[in-house]
Structure formats: structure tokens, C-alpha cells
Short mmCIF file of C-alpha atoms (C1' of nucleotides) in Angstrom, two decimals:
data_model
loop_
_atom_site.label_atom_id
_atom_site.label_comp_id
_atom_site.label_asym_id
_atom_site.label_seq_id
_atom_site.Cartn_x
_atom_site.Cartn_y
_atom_site.Cartn_z
CA MET A 308 22.78 -36.42 55.06
CA LEU A 309 25.20 -34.33 56.55
CA ASP A 310 25.14 -33.18 60.30
CA LEU A 311 23.78 -29.62 60.48
CA LYS A 312 26.22 -28.95 63.38
CA PHE A 313 28.66 -29.67 60.66
CA ILE A 314 27.57 -27.11 58.27
CA ARG A 315 27.16 -24.50 60.80
CA GLU A 316 31.02 -25.15 61.84
CA ASN A 317 32.32 -25.97 57.92
CA ALA A 318 29.94 -23.93 55.97
CA GLU A 319 32.92 -23.32 53.43
CA LYS A 320 33.85 -26.77 53.28
CA VAL A 321 30.45 -27.96 52.26
CA LYS A 322 29.72 -24.95 49.81
CA GLN A 323 32.53 -26.31 48.10
CA ALA A 324 31.80 -29.90 48.01
CA VAL A 325 28.39 -29.02 46.50
CA LYS A 326 30.04 -27.53 43.84
CA ASN A 327 32.45 -30.21 43.01
CA LYS A 328 29.54 -32.41 42.81
CA ASN A 329 27.78 -30.23 40.58
CA GLU A 330 24.61 -30.13 43.04
CA LYS A 331 22.44 -26.94 43.76
CA THR A 332 21.45 -26.44 47.07
CA ASP A 333 21.59 -22.84 49.10
CA ILE A 334 23.77 -23.58 51.99
CA ASP A 335 23.36 -19.60 53.62
CA LEU A 336 19.52 -20.14 53.64
CA ILE A 337 19.90 -23.74 55.91
CA LEU A 338 22.31 -21.83 58.21
CA SER A 339 19.99 -18.34 58.40
CA LEU A 340 16.96 -20.93 59.06
CA ASP A 341 18.80 -22.76 61.66
CA GLU A 342 19.44 -19.65 63.34
CA LYS A 343 15.95 -18.53 63.49
CA ARG A 344 15.03 -21.83 64.94
CA ARG A 345 17.58 -21.57 67.62
CA SER A 346 16.27 -18.41 68.70
CA LEU A 347 12.79 -19.41 68.55
CA LEU A 348 13.57 -22.80 70.47
CA THR A 349 15.19 -20.92 73.11
CA GLN A 350 12.24 -18.79 73.56
CA ALA A 351 9.99 -21.91 73.68
CA ASP A 352 12.21 -23.91 75.92
CA ASP A 353 11.89 -20.76 78.27
CA LEU A 354 8.42 -20.78 78.67
CA LYS A 355 7.84 -24.60 78.59
CA HIS A 356 10.32 -24.22 81.77
CA GLN A 357 7.71 -21.58 83.54
CA LYS A 358 5.03 -23.76 82.55
CA ASN A 359 6.57 -27.01 84.31
CA VAL A 360 6.98 -24.75 87.32
CA VAL A 361 3.91 -23.28 87.35
CA SER A 362 2.29 -26.46 86.83
CA ASP A 363 3.83 -27.79 89.90
CA LYS A 364 2.70 -25.00 91.97
CA ILE A 365 -0.91 -25.32 90.81
CA ALA A 366 -0.73 -29.17 91.97
CA LEU A 367 0.41 -27.74 95.17
CA MET A 368 -2.01 -25.24 95.96
CA LYS A 369 -5.07 -27.71 94.62
CA LYS A 370 -3.75 -30.44 97.25
CA GLN A 371 -3.85 -27.45 99.63
CA LYS A 372 -7.26 -26.72 98.70
CA GLN A 373 -6.28 -22.98 97.48
CA ASP A 374 -7.74 -21.31 94.60
CA ALA A 375 -5.38 -21.50 91.68
CA GLN A 376 -7.68 -19.91 89.19
CA GLU A 377 -5.32 -16.85 88.65
CA GLU A 378 -2.28 -19.08 87.86
CA ILE A 379 -4.35 -21.41 85.39
CA GLU A 380 -5.46 -18.18 83.48
CA ASN A 381 -1.99 -17.21 83.28
CA MET A 382 -1.00 -20.74 82.21
CA ARG A 383 -3.42 -20.97 79.19
CA LYS A 384 -2.09 -17.59 77.66
CA VAL A 385 1.63 -19.00 78.13
CA SER A 386 0.35 -22.31 76.58
CA ASP A 387 -0.97 -20.31 73.50
CA GLN A 388 2.43 -18.70 73.19
CA ILE A 389 4.11 -21.89 73.32
CA ASP A 390 1.86 -23.34 70.52
CA SER A 391 2.31 -20.64 68.42
CA LEU A 392 6.31 -20.87 68.94
CA ASP A 393 6.15 -24.53 68.63
CA LYS A 394 4.16 -24.24 65.17
CA GLN A 395 6.90 -21.85 63.93
CA ILE A 396 9.67 -24.16 65.02
CA LYS A 397 7.95 -27.29 63.43
CA ASN A 398 7.61 -25.24 60.17
CA LEU A 399 11.20 -24.25 60.24
CA ASP A 400 12.25 -27.81 60.97
CA ASN A 401 10.35 -29.31 58.00
CA ASN A 402 12.06 -26.69 55.60
CA ILE A 403 15.39 -27.11 57.23
CA ASP A 404 15.21 -31.01 56.57
CA ALA A 405 13.63 -30.69 53.16
CA LEU A 406 16.77 -28.76 52.40
CA LEU A 407 19.50 -30.78 54.25
CA PHE A 408 18.30 -33.71 51.79
CA THR A 409 19.68 -31.45 48.85
CA VAL A 410 23.04 -30.95 50.73
CA PRO A 411 25.26 -34.17 48.93
CA ASN A 412 28.05 -35.94 50.89
CA ILE A 413 31.43 -34.36 51.02
CA PRO A 414 33.88 -36.33 48.68
CA HIS A 415 36.75 -37.88 50.10
CA SER A 416 40.28 -36.27 49.71
CA SER A 417 41.35 -38.61 47.39
CA VAL A 418 38.52 -38.28 44.94
CA PRO A 419 39.83 -36.45 41.84
CA VAL A 420 38.09 -33.03 41.17
CA GLY A 421 36.23 -32.97 37.98
CA PHE A 422 32.93 -32.01 36.29
CA ASP A 423 31.49 -35.35 35.01
CA GLU A 424 32.77 -38.68 33.38
CA ASN A 425 35.63 -37.72 31.56
CA SER A 426 37.26 -36.92 34.54
CA ASN A 427 37.10 -40.36 36.05
CA ILE A 428 40.47 -41.86 36.39
CA VAL A 429 41.52 -45.45 35.38
CA VAL A 430 43.22 -46.96 38.25
CA LYS A 431 43.65 -50.49 37.27
CA THR A 432 43.16 -52.73 34.26
CA TRP A 433 43.19 -56.39 34.86
CA GLY A 434 43.12 -59.51 32.15
CA GLU A 435 44.18 -59.69 28.27
CA LEU A 436 41.32 -58.94 25.85
CA PRO A 437 40.02 -61.70 24.00
CA LYS A 438 41.05 -61.57 20.07
CA PHE A 439 39.06 -63.31 17.95
CA ASP A 440 39.95 -64.25 13.86
CA PHE A 441 36.29 -63.54 13.42
CA GLU A 442 34.14 -60.77 13.60
CA PRO A 443 32.71 -61.41 17.06
CA ARG A 444 28.86 -61.03 17.42
CA PRO A 445 27.12 -59.06 19.96
CA HIS A 446 25.17 -60.82 22.84
CA TRP A 447 21.52 -60.31 21.39
CA GLU A 448 22.92 -62.40 18.37
CA LEU A 449 24.39 -64.79 20.10
CA GLY A 450 21.07 -65.10 22.58
CA GLN A 451 19.16 -65.67 19.34
CA ILE A 452 21.42 -68.03 17.66
CA LEU A 453 21.49 -70.30 20.75
CA GLY A 454 17.76 -69.50 21.74
CA ILE A 455 18.87 -68.37 25.08
CA LEU A 456 17.71 -64.83 25.23
CA ASP A 457 14.51 -63.56 23.94
CA LEU A 458 13.80 -59.68 23.77
CA PRO A 459 10.51 -59.89 21.30
CA LYS A 460 8.65 -62.15 24.22
CA ALA A 461 9.65 -60.00 26.74
CA ALA A 462 8.14 -57.14 25.14
CA LYS A 463 5.14 -58.99 24.56
CA VAL A 464 4.71 -59.87 28.09
CA THR A 465 5.71 -56.88 29.62
CA GLY A 466 7.01 -54.42 27.44
CA SER A 467 10.31 -52.69 26.18
CA GLY A 468 13.29 -53.14 28.13
CA PHE A 469 12.92 -56.69 29.90
CA ILE A 470 14.63 -59.78 28.86
CA VAL A 471 13.54 -63.14 28.99
CA LEU A 472 16.17 -66.08 29.58
CA ILE A 473 15.27 -69.40 28.24
CA GLY A 474 16.85 -72.73 28.42
CA MET A 475 20.50 -72.80 29.07
CA GLY A 476 20.55 -68.85 29.12
CA ALA A 477 18.29 -68.95 32.31
CA ARG A 478 20.66 -71.95 33.94
CA LEU A 479 23.93 -69.51 32.96
CA GLN A 480 22.46 -66.81 34.94
CA ARG A 481 21.47 -69.05 37.79
CA ALA A 482 25.08 -70.67 38.09
CA LEU A 483 26.58 -67.03 38.39
CA ILE A 484 24.43 -66.10 41.17
CA ASN A 485 25.39 -69.13 42.91
CA PHE A 486 28.82 -68.96 41.91
CA MET A 487 28.90 -65.51 43.48
CA LEU A 488 26.97 -65.82 46.24
CA ASP A 489 28.99 -69.17 47.37
CA LEU A 490 32.37 -66.84 46.75
CA HIS A 491 31.17 -64.03 49.07
CA THR A 492 29.77 -66.38 51.59
CA LYS A 493 32.49 -68.94 51.96
CA LYS A 494 35.57 -67.14 50.78
CA HIS A 495 34.83 -63.42 51.99
CA ASN A 496 32.84 -64.12 54.93
CA TYR A 497 29.76 -61.93 54.25
CA THR A 498 26.28 -63.52 55.66
CA GLU A 499 23.70 -64.41 53.17
CA ILE A 500 20.65 -62.56 53.10
CA LEU A 501 17.48 -62.96 51.33
CA PRO A 502 15.48 -59.73 51.56
CA PRO A 503 11.78 -58.25 50.29
CA TYR A 504 11.71 -57.07 47.27
CA LEU A 505 9.40 -54.02 48.06
CA ALA A 506 10.31 -51.09 50.46
CA ASN A 507 8.41 -48.37 52.61
CA ARG A 508 9.26 -44.78 52.43
CA ALA A 509 11.30 -44.83 55.47
CA SER A 510 13.55 -47.59 53.93
CA MET A 511 13.91 -45.30 50.72
CA THR A 512 14.80 -42.22 52.61
CA GLY A 513 17.28 -44.17 54.86
CA THR A 514 19.47 -45.23 51.80
CA GLY A 515 19.03 -41.72 50.40
CA GLN A 516 16.65 -42.74 47.25
CA LEU A 517 14.14 -40.58 48.22
CA PRO A 518 13.35 -38.01 47.86
CA LYS A 519 15.73 -37.42 44.73
CA LEU A 520 15.22 -40.52 42.90
CA ALA A 521 11.50 -41.03 43.30
CA GLU A 522 10.85 -40.98 39.58
CA ASP A 523 13.10 -43.59 38.62
CA MET A 524 11.31 -46.29 41.13
CA TYR A 525 8.16 -48.37 40.56
CA LEU A 526 5.67 -47.50 42.97
CA CYS A 527 3.24 -49.63 44.30
CA GLU A 528 0.75 -46.91 44.84
CA LYS A 529 -2.17 -48.85 46.67
CA ASP A 530 0.34 -49.76 49.60
CA ASP A 531 2.78 -47.04 48.69
CA LEU A 532 5.72 -49.36 48.62
CA PHE A 533 8.54 -49.32 46.09
CA LEU A 534 9.91 -51.91 44.00
CA ILE A 535 13.81 -52.01 45.36
CA PRO A 536 16.10 -50.83 42.73
CA THR A 537 19.11 -52.36 44.40
CA ALA A 538 19.25 -54.74 47.35
CA GLU A 539 21.25 -51.96 49.17
CA VAL A 540 17.85 -50.70 50.13
CA PRO A 541 16.17 -53.67 52.15
CA VAL A 542 19.63 -54.65 53.26
CA THR A 543 21.22 -51.75 54.48
CA ASN A 544 17.89 -51.00 56.29
CA LEU A 545 17.95 -53.84 58.37
CA LEU A 546 19.85 -52.42 60.78
CA ARG A 547 17.89 -48.79 60.51
CA ASP A 548 17.25 -47.37 64.07
CA GLU A 549 19.65 -49.77 65.86
CA THR A 550 22.43 -49.00 68.62
CA LEU A 551 24.72 -51.72 67.82
CA LYS A 552 27.86 -52.81 70.11
CA GLU A 553 31.37 -51.83 69.00
CA ASP A 554 31.97 -55.63 69.13
CA ASP A 555 29.51 -56.36 66.52
CA LEU A 556 31.19 -54.63 63.80
CA PRO A 557 32.07 -54.97 61.39
CA ILE A 558 29.10 -56.74 59.51
CA TYR A 559 29.21 -58.16 56.07
CA TYR A 560 26.02 -58.93 54.05
CA THR A 561 25.34 -60.31 50.92
CA ALA A 562 22.04 -60.50 48.99
CA TYR A 563 21.01 -61.42 45.63
CA THR A 564 17.88 -60.04 44.48
CA ALA A 565 16.01 -58.51 41.34
CA CYS A 566 16.15 -54.95 40.92
CA PHE A 567 13.56 -52.36 39.33
CA ARG A 568 14.39 -49.18 37.66
CA ARG A 569 12.35 -47.17 35.42
CA GLU A 570 15.31 -45.88 33.84
CA ALA A 571 13.61 -42.47 33.13
CA GLY A 572 15.80 -40.06 31.17
CA THR A 573 17.81 -42.69 29.34
CA TYR A 574 15.63 -43.58 26.30
CA GLY A 575 17.80 -44.29 23.31
CA LYS A 576 20.81 -45.00 25.65
CA ASP A 577 22.35 -48.68 25.37
CA THR A 578 18.66 -49.65 24.26
CA ARG A 579 19.50 -52.86 22.37
CA GLY A 580 20.37 -56.42 24.23
CA MET A 581 20.60 -56.39 27.67
CA ILE A 582 22.85 -53.43 28.64
CA ARG A 583 20.27 -50.98 30.32
CA VAL A 584 17.02 -52.99 31.52
CA HIS A 585 14.17 -52.25 33.85
CA GLN A 586 14.51 -55.32 35.80
CA PHE A 587 17.89 -57.02 36.52
CA ASP A 588 19.26 -59.65 39.12
CA LYS A 589 22.40 -58.57 41.25
CA VAL A 590 24.28 -60.07 43.90
CA GLU A 591 24.98 -57.17 46.15
CA MET A 592 27.45 -56.93 48.95
CA VAL A 593 26.69 -54.08 51.97
CA LYS A 594 29.06 -53.62 55.03
CA PHE A 595 28.70 -51.61 58.42
CA VAL A 596 31.94 -50.55 59.86
CA LYS A 597 33.64 -48.93 62.34
CA PRO A 598 34.51 -45.26 61.20
CA GLU A 599 38.54 -45.38 61.13
CA THR A 600 38.41 -48.44 59.11
CA SER A 601 35.96 -47.48 56.36
CA TYR A 602 38.38 -46.60 53.46
CA ASP A 603 40.23 -49.97 53.94
CA GLU A 604 37.06 -51.67 53.88
CA LEU A 605 36.01 -49.86 50.72
CA GLU A 606 39.35 -51.47 49.15
CA SER A 607 38.69 -54.92 50.26
CA LEU A 608 35.27 -54.47 49.20
CA LEU A 609 36.51 -53.68 45.46
CA GLN A 610 38.71 -56.33 45.70
CA ASN A 611 35.96 -59.02 46.62
CA ALA A 612 33.78 -57.83 43.54
CA GLU A 613 37.03 -57.73 41.37
CA GLU A 614 37.55 -61.29 42.27
CA VAL A 615 34.30 -62.70 40.47
CA LEU A 616 35.53 -61.37 37.27
CA GLN A 617 39.24 -62.55 37.88
CA LEU A 618 37.71 -66.16 38.33
CA LEU A 619 35.57 -65.91 35.09
CA ASN A 620 38.71 -64.59 33.53
CA ILE A 621 36.99 -61.80 31.85
CA PRO A 622 39.10 -58.64 31.83
CA TYR A 623 38.10 -55.38 33.30
CA ARG A 624 39.37 -51.91 34.40
CA VAL A 625 38.71 -50.25 37.62
CA ARG A 626 37.88 -46.20 37.63
CA VAL A 627 37.72 -44.05 40.61
CA LEU A 628 34.98 -41.52 40.15
CA CYS A 629 35.55 -38.07 40.15
CA THR A 630 33.35 -35.39 42.26
CA GLY A 631 31.16 -34.51 39.61
CA ASP A 632 30.37 -38.23 39.17
CA LEU A 633 30.18 -39.23 42.07
CA SER A 634 26.51 -40.42 43.38
CA PHE A 635 24.80 -38.00 45.89
CA SER A 636 25.31 -40.01 48.89
CA ALA A 637 29.00 -41.49 48.50
CA ALA A 638 32.14 -39.99 49.70
CA LYS A 639 34.21 -42.14 46.98
CA CYS A 640 33.33 -44.72 44.82
CA TYR A 641 34.93 -47.34 42.56
CA ASP A 642 33.23 -48.42 38.90
CA ILE A 643 34.47 -51.94 37.86
CA GLU A 644 33.80 -52.11 33.94
CA ALA A 645 33.88 -55.68 32.12
CA TRP A 646 35.12 -55.82 28.56
CA ALA A 647 32.39 -57.26 26.51
CA SER A 648 33.77 -58.16 22.71
CA GLY A 649 30.64 -57.83 20.97
CA VAL A 650 29.62 -54.45 21.86
CA ARG A 651 33.35 -53.66 21.92
CA ASN A 652 33.07 -51.74 24.78
CA TYR A 653 33.61 -51.39 28.92
CA LEU A 654 30.38 -51.90 30.82
CA GLU A 655 29.75 -51.21 34.22
CA VAL A 656 29.42 -54.23 36.29
CA SER A 657 29.78 -52.87 39.73
CA SER A 658 29.80 -49.75 41.86
CA CYS A 659 31.50 -49.90 45.17
CA SER A 660 31.24 -47.00 47.17
CA ASN A 661 31.81 -45.63 50.57
CA PHE A 662 28.76 -43.39 52.11
CA VAL A 663 30.93 -42.88 55.51
CA ASP A 664 28.30 -41.83 57.97
CA PHE A 665 25.83 -40.24 55.41
CA GLN A 666 23.34 -42.92 55.33
CA ALA A 667 23.74 -43.98 58.63
CA ARG A 668 22.90 -40.49 60.05
CA ARG A 669 19.64 -40.78 57.98
CA MET A 670 18.93 -44.27 59.14
CA ASN A 671 20.10 -43.54 62.84
CA LEU A 672 21.99 -46.47 62.73
CA ARG A 673 24.86 -46.06 65.69
CA PHE A 674 27.10 -48.13 67.73
CA ARG A 675 28.45 -47.69 71.39
CA PRO A 676 32.08 -47.27 72.20
CA LYS A 677 33.79 -49.74 74.04
CA ALA A 678 35.90 -47.12 75.73
CA GLY A 679 32.32 -45.36 76.69
CA GLY A 680 31.64 -41.75 75.68
CA LYS A 681 28.94 -40.74 73.02
CA LEU A 682 27.62 -42.89 70.70
CA GLN A 683 29.02 -42.97 67.17
CA ILE A 684 27.58 -43.22 63.73
CA VAL A 685 28.56 -46.60 62.12
CA HIS A 686 29.93 -46.11 58.49
CA THR A 687 28.16 -47.98 55.79
CA LEU A 688 29.59 -49.67 52.22
CA ASN A 689 28.21 -51.42 49.47
CA GLY A 690 29.07 -52.51 46.09
CA SER A 691 27.73 -55.01 43.50
CA GLY A 692 29.25 -58.33 43.32
CA LEU A 693 28.18 -58.19 40.39
CA ALA A 694 25.46 -57.11 38.52
CA LEU A 695 23.93 -60.02 36.71
CA PRO A 696 23.26 -58.78 33.03
CA ARG A 697 26.11 -57.11 32.03
CA THR A 698 28.32 -60.20 33.39
CA MET A 699 26.32 -62.28 31.16
CA ILE A 700 26.88 -59.91 28.27
CA ALA A 701 30.74 -60.12 28.90
CA LEU A 702 30.99 -63.56 29.34
CA LEU A 703 28.73 -64.55 26.28
CA GLU A 704 30.49 -62.11 24.26
CA ASN A 705 34.18 -62.90 25.03
CA TYR A 706 33.52 -66.84 25.37
CA GLN A 707 31.72 -67.17 21.91
CA THR A 708 32.89 -69.19 19.48
CA GLU A 709 32.92 -68.90 15.64
CA LYS A 710 29.88 -71.39 15.12
CA GLY A 711 28.50 -68.93 18.05
CA THR A 712 28.80 -70.97 20.65
CA VAL A 713 29.49 -70.10 24.26
CA ILE A 714 32.51 -71.97 26.32
CA ILE A 715 31.53 -71.66 29.69
CA PRO A 716 34.24 -71.02 32.17
CA GLU A 717 35.85 -73.64 34.10
CA ILE A 718 34.65 -72.20 37.76
CA LEU A 719 31.12 -72.24 36.22
CA ARG A 720 31.07 -75.43 35.14
CA PRO A 721 30.34 -77.59 38.72
CA TYR A 722 27.56 -75.44 38.55
CA MET A 723 26.08 -76.25 35.31
CA ASP A 724 26.76 -80.17 35.84
CA GLY A 725 29.88 -80.32 34.03
CA MET A 726 28.76 -78.81 31.02
CA GLU A 727 31.55 -77.22 28.60
CA GLU A 728 29.70 -75.28 26.17
CA ILE A 729 26.01 -73.56 25.34
CA LYS A 730 25.07 -74.72 21.84
"C1'" G B 628 -10.69 -59.33 55.56
"C1'" G B 629 -13.64 -60.28 60.83
"C1'" A B 630 -13.41 -60.43 66.53
"C1'" G B 631 -10.36 -59.60 70.81
"C1'" A B 632 -5.59 -58.60 73.58
"C1'" G B 633 -1.08 -55.70 73.74
"C1'" G B 634 3.09 -52.09 72.97
"C1'" U B 635 6.50 -48.61 79.35
"C1'" G B 636 14.11 -47.47 80.04
"C1'" G B 637 19.90 -52.75 78.15
"C1'" C B 638 16.36 -56.84 80.02
"C1'" C B 639 11.80 -58.08 83.17
"C1'" G B 640 7.77 -55.55 84.80
"C1'" A B 641 4.67 -51.63 88.12
"C1'" G B 642 1.92 -47.31 87.06
"C1'" A B 643 -4.50 -45.54 85.14
"C1'" G B 644 -4.53 -36.99 85.04
"C1'" G B 645 -0.36 -33.44 88.89
"C1'" C B 646 4.74 -35.49 94.16
"C1'" U B 647 7.23 -40.17 87.24
"C1'" G B 648 13.17 -39.68 83.51
"C1'" A B 649 9.32 -42.97 85.00
"C1'" A B 650 8.65 -48.12 91.50
"C1'" G B 651 10.89 -52.88 92.02
"C1'" G B 652 13.89 -56.75 90.15
"C1'" C B 653 17.51 -58.29 86.53
"C1'" A B 654 22.09 -56.70 84.61
"C1'" G B 655 26.22 -52.70 84.23
"C1'" C B 656 29.68 -49.20 86.75
"C1'" U B 657 31.98 -47.02 91.01
"C1'" G B 658 33.23 -47.51 96.12
"C1'" C B 659 33.28 -50.57 100.58
"C1'" C B 660 34.19 -55.22 103.12
"C1'" U B 661 36.73 -60.04 101.98
"C1'" G B 662 42.79 -64.39 101.35
"C1'" C B 663 40.50 -65.58 96.14
"C1'" U B 664 35.12 -66.19 94.17
"C1'" A B 665 30.51 -65.81 95.48
"C1'" A B 666 27.27 -63.28 98.77
"C1'" G B 667 26.70 -58.37 101.34
"C1'" C B 668 26.36 -52.73 102.07
"C1'" A B 669 26.39 -47.67 99.82
"C1'" G B 670 26.10 -44.90 95.35
"C1'" U B 671 25.48 -44.49 90.43
"C1'" U B 672 23.64 -46.01 85.12
"C1'" G B 673 19.39 -43.31 78.41
"C1'" U B 674 18.96 -40.76 74.11
"C1'" A B 675 18.33 -36.20 71.13
"C1'" G B 676 18.07 -30.77 70.68
"C1'" G B 677 19.26 -25.88 72.92
"C1'" G B 678 22.02 -22.51 76.22
"C1'" C B 679 26.99 -21.83 78.42
"C1'" U B 680 32.09 -23.18 76.64
"C1'" U B 681 38.10 -21.86 72.06
"C1'" A B 682 36.34 -27.12 72.43
"C1'" A B 683 35.10 -30.93 75.71
"C1'" A B 684 33.40 -32.18 80.65
"C1'" A B 685 30.38 -30.17 84.26
"C1'" C B 686 26.14 -27.27 84.78
"C1'" C B 687 21.06 -24.96 83.55
"C1'" U B 688 17.10 -26.32 80.12
"C1'" U B 689 13.33 -28.86 76.73
"C1'" A B 690 11.74 -33.19 74.23
"C1'" C B 691 11.01 -38.54 74.35
"C1'" C B 692 6.69 -44.38 78.14
"C1'" C B 693 5.32 -47.48 69.63
"C1'" C B 694 4.10 -42.99 65.88
"C1'" G B 695 1.01 -39.02 64.80
"C1'" G B 696 -3.26 -35.36 65.98
"C1'" G B 697 -6.48 -33.86 69.96
"C1'" U B 698 -8.68 -32.89 75.30
"C1'" U B 699 -6.84 -30.43 79.72
"C1'" C B 700 -3.57 -25.07 83.70
"C1'" G B 701 -0.98 -29.95 83.48
"C1'" A B 702 -1.03 -36.45 79.61
"C1'" A B 703 3.22 -42.66 79.93
"C1'" U B 704 -1.95 -42.18 82.05
"C1'" C B 705 -8.32 -39.68 78.70
"C1'" C B 706 -10.19 -39.53 73.02
"C1'" C B 707 -9.26 -40.01 67.72
"C1'" G B 708 -6.35 -41.76 63.65
"C1'" G B 709 -2.16 -45.07 62.25
"C1'" C B 710 1.87 -48.49 62.62
"C1'" C B 711 3.50 -53.22 64.74
"C1'" U B 712 3.25 -57.91 67.66
"C1'" C B 713 -0.01 -62.11 69.60
"C1'" U B 714 -4.89 -65.01 69.91
"C1'" C B 715 -8.89 -67.00 67.73
"C1'" C B 716 -12.19 -67.08 62.71
"C1'" G B 717 -12.22 -66.57 57.32
"C1'" C B 718 -9.83 -66.29 52.39
"C1'" C B 719 -4.92 -68.38 50.21
"C1'" A B 720 0.67 -69.91 47.47
#
RNA sequence: GGAGAGGUGGCCGAGAGGCUGAAGGCAGCUGCCUGCUAAGCAGUUGUAGGGCUUAAAACCUUACCCCGGGUUCGAAUCCCGGCCUCUCCGCCA
């Protein structure tokens, strides 16, 4: 969330950001509630001061065996007044907090202004689109031919929107996971994390999934725990409510987890195959950095993710999201989209975002500057590195042969006992 | 799931209704002293909100001894609920 003081002092800038992000929230209402709150707070603080002074006096009088009955009577009234003011203030606090959760992060000045995804800008394309002298098949056909992907069985076990990988399909995905984790830990210096797949409300609120995206998550009501929609939630929240030393930063974490999304409201979109599913695997990268470095860190995060596709030799493009397509918490975001020859489309396999101080403020994650002075808020970033199903789709469809077999990219062969082809 | 014990500042650790933002120690910072180091002496040391200020610092003030309620003129301290940690028992991959 944004700092209330910042909103107070930059109201116009915030209103513009709300508009550019197609969000709706009443900044003026927040400001008027805030003003009311501060005036009540001053009154309450004055009374509390009086209470503290007189309480000391009563203690002294009692000690000297004097009668303090009059003071006690008076203080009873003052306490009642304080109670009433505190209740009003708390009420305002709750209202203000609820409203603050509806104020989006402010886009960085380099982010193009635009209404929806049509205004996203392609900033890079990499690789040659593969050419086929036959009609390339979509992955669900390849999966069926090879017996490595079974959607009907997944539907039987759980329901639509789930997948089951079998044999070399499962093995290929495991190879990809290991390859990605090895790349990020060994070459890019991320620390590997294996976090819980369930997270509590405080964590969900910390990274911003709550309150806005509650409908898109699976909730275990009995224990009030959510299935994580991304490793970002448990991994970022590892440091919630902590005060780091400046020398601790930057911190790089990478994690493989399953991710669970209800995808409410997306029925009918990308329903075939495994383009959009309720449970998928993902390798995630999370960074905690000093404020002045966060935009450089975003670029290197993007490169770390791109390198996965480069090593797999899968063509892709990178788009910078415009203000209207940018998520609520992000200040800037790049999408990486891998080309998939069978479905003839670019598929989003990664989103690399800089949240600047937006998440960390919510999470109360700060660091102590070496030079002294006030505690500063850490900047957080994350990006997929990468989402597995769509990477699998691109791999299967781009590396297919006319017979319906799939060549295994060289970089993965060591993870597959040297196997060269799935047939 | 049952029975106990406990959660206090950067750390250790006292306090058991008012004199406690919190003793004492350690660590840190600042002086003094010393050829250097160590020791010693003195002082100092949290976070957040509000006020004042162009802004910051200073200053004033409020809150914070796991979290949320309650009792009381007054709560770290008493009562209730929750969370977490530890020990023992049961169950279990």
C-alpha cells in the first residue's frame, strides 16, 4: 500500500495513477477521513496526557494518605471521553485502512500509459520461429499420441482445468524444474527455498492477494488457510515484520512450488490443453533490494528469466505492460511470452515485476541504513523463472517432428539420462 | 488431541497494580584517559502516530513489555480469548 502521508502530500499524482490503472477509489474521501482522524487524535492525546499527569498525582496523594476521591471521580469522566474518542478513531482507522487497500501502486515514469493490453509495448524479440514442412500439432494432440498428457483422467480424478502428466511427460517437467533451479541457484546466485503451499491471511494480505483477489484463491475454511497462487506469497512473507541490516541486501530467493488458482471469470478462455489450469508448477524468483537499485534489479531479474528460454532455444518476446494492464501492486512489469508453434501463439510464461516499497510497507519489512537515520523500506521484486505448463507447451510444440515425437533440447538431456527424443 | 511451562528492548535477564520506556549485564555509539591494543571512567542508545516546522533536526505529546478484549482513577503486572515456543503423553506419513 501507499503511505498515507505520501497520499496527503501528492494527492494529484495518486489520482492520476488510479486513473491510468483503471482503478476506482476515492482519494478525496481518504483525505477527509484522515483529516477528521488527526483532529480527534489530537483531542484524545491531550486527554491521555491529562490522565497520565493526574494518575501520578493520585498515586502521590494516596502515598501521603490524602483523600483523592475528587480526582478519581474526575478521571472517571475523562476516561469515558477517551474511550469514546478512541472508538471513533478506531472506526476511522478501519475505514481508512480499507480504502488504502484499494489504492494501487503508482506506475514508474517509464511505463507507457494505456488502457489495456493493446497498449503494451514489445521491447524485445528473441530467436527464430521454427519452420515446419508439415502442420505442427497442438500440445494436447502430441500429449495424447505420446501418452504423456492425459486430460480426461485429470478430469476424472479432480475436474476440468487439471492435468496429469505420465511417464516421460512427468519426467520432462521434473527435468525442467531441476534445470531452472540449477540455473538460478548456481549461476544467478539465488538461494533455494522450499516453502509451505498453504498461507494464512496475514501473508496473503502482505503480498496483496487479499483483499482484492480473494475470489481467485482456494480457501481451506476449517483452518482459514489459502492454497498459494504463487510462491511469491510464502517466499516474500518469509521476511514479513523484519528489520534487516543494510548489508543483508540484496537477498535473492528462488522456489519451486505448485500454484493454485480458481481462475474465476476466465471460463471459455484458453480452455484446451494446459494453457490455463487450476494447478500448475512454477519456479519463482524473489528479490529484496535497496530502493536505489530496484530498477536495475528488475532488468537483471528479467534477464535471469529470459536465459531459461535462451538455453532451451525457445523463441520469445518481451513486453512492457502499460499502466492499464499493470497489476495493482506493481510499479513496472515485463511479461515474457514464449512462442508455441502448435497453438500459433505467444504464451505468457513469466511476469517480472518491481513493487518498489508497496508490498514491503504492507509487510512492515524495513532495513537499517548503515549511515544511520530512519529505517527505510525494502524494495521487493519477483518474476517467474518460469511457469512450467506453458514452457512445456512451447517445448513440445516447437520441438515436435512430423511423426509426433518430440526432440529433447540438449540442455535438458543430462536431466533425462541422456535421452534425445520422446517417442 | 490431552497435561504442564513460557513469550519483556539488538541480545541475556529482573520486575508481579502507581515512583517502569522499563533495573542489571552484554553489545553499540560519544567523550576522557593511554605510545598502540586491552582495561578503566562519564554520558548516550528503540519503533510508530500526532503536534510544531517550508522540510528536516530539536522540542512537546500519545502508543507499544506476543496479539485482541476486559477489570481499574491507573495494567508489562490482575481476568478472559487467540497465536507461537518448549516438555511429557496419545495418534500418525
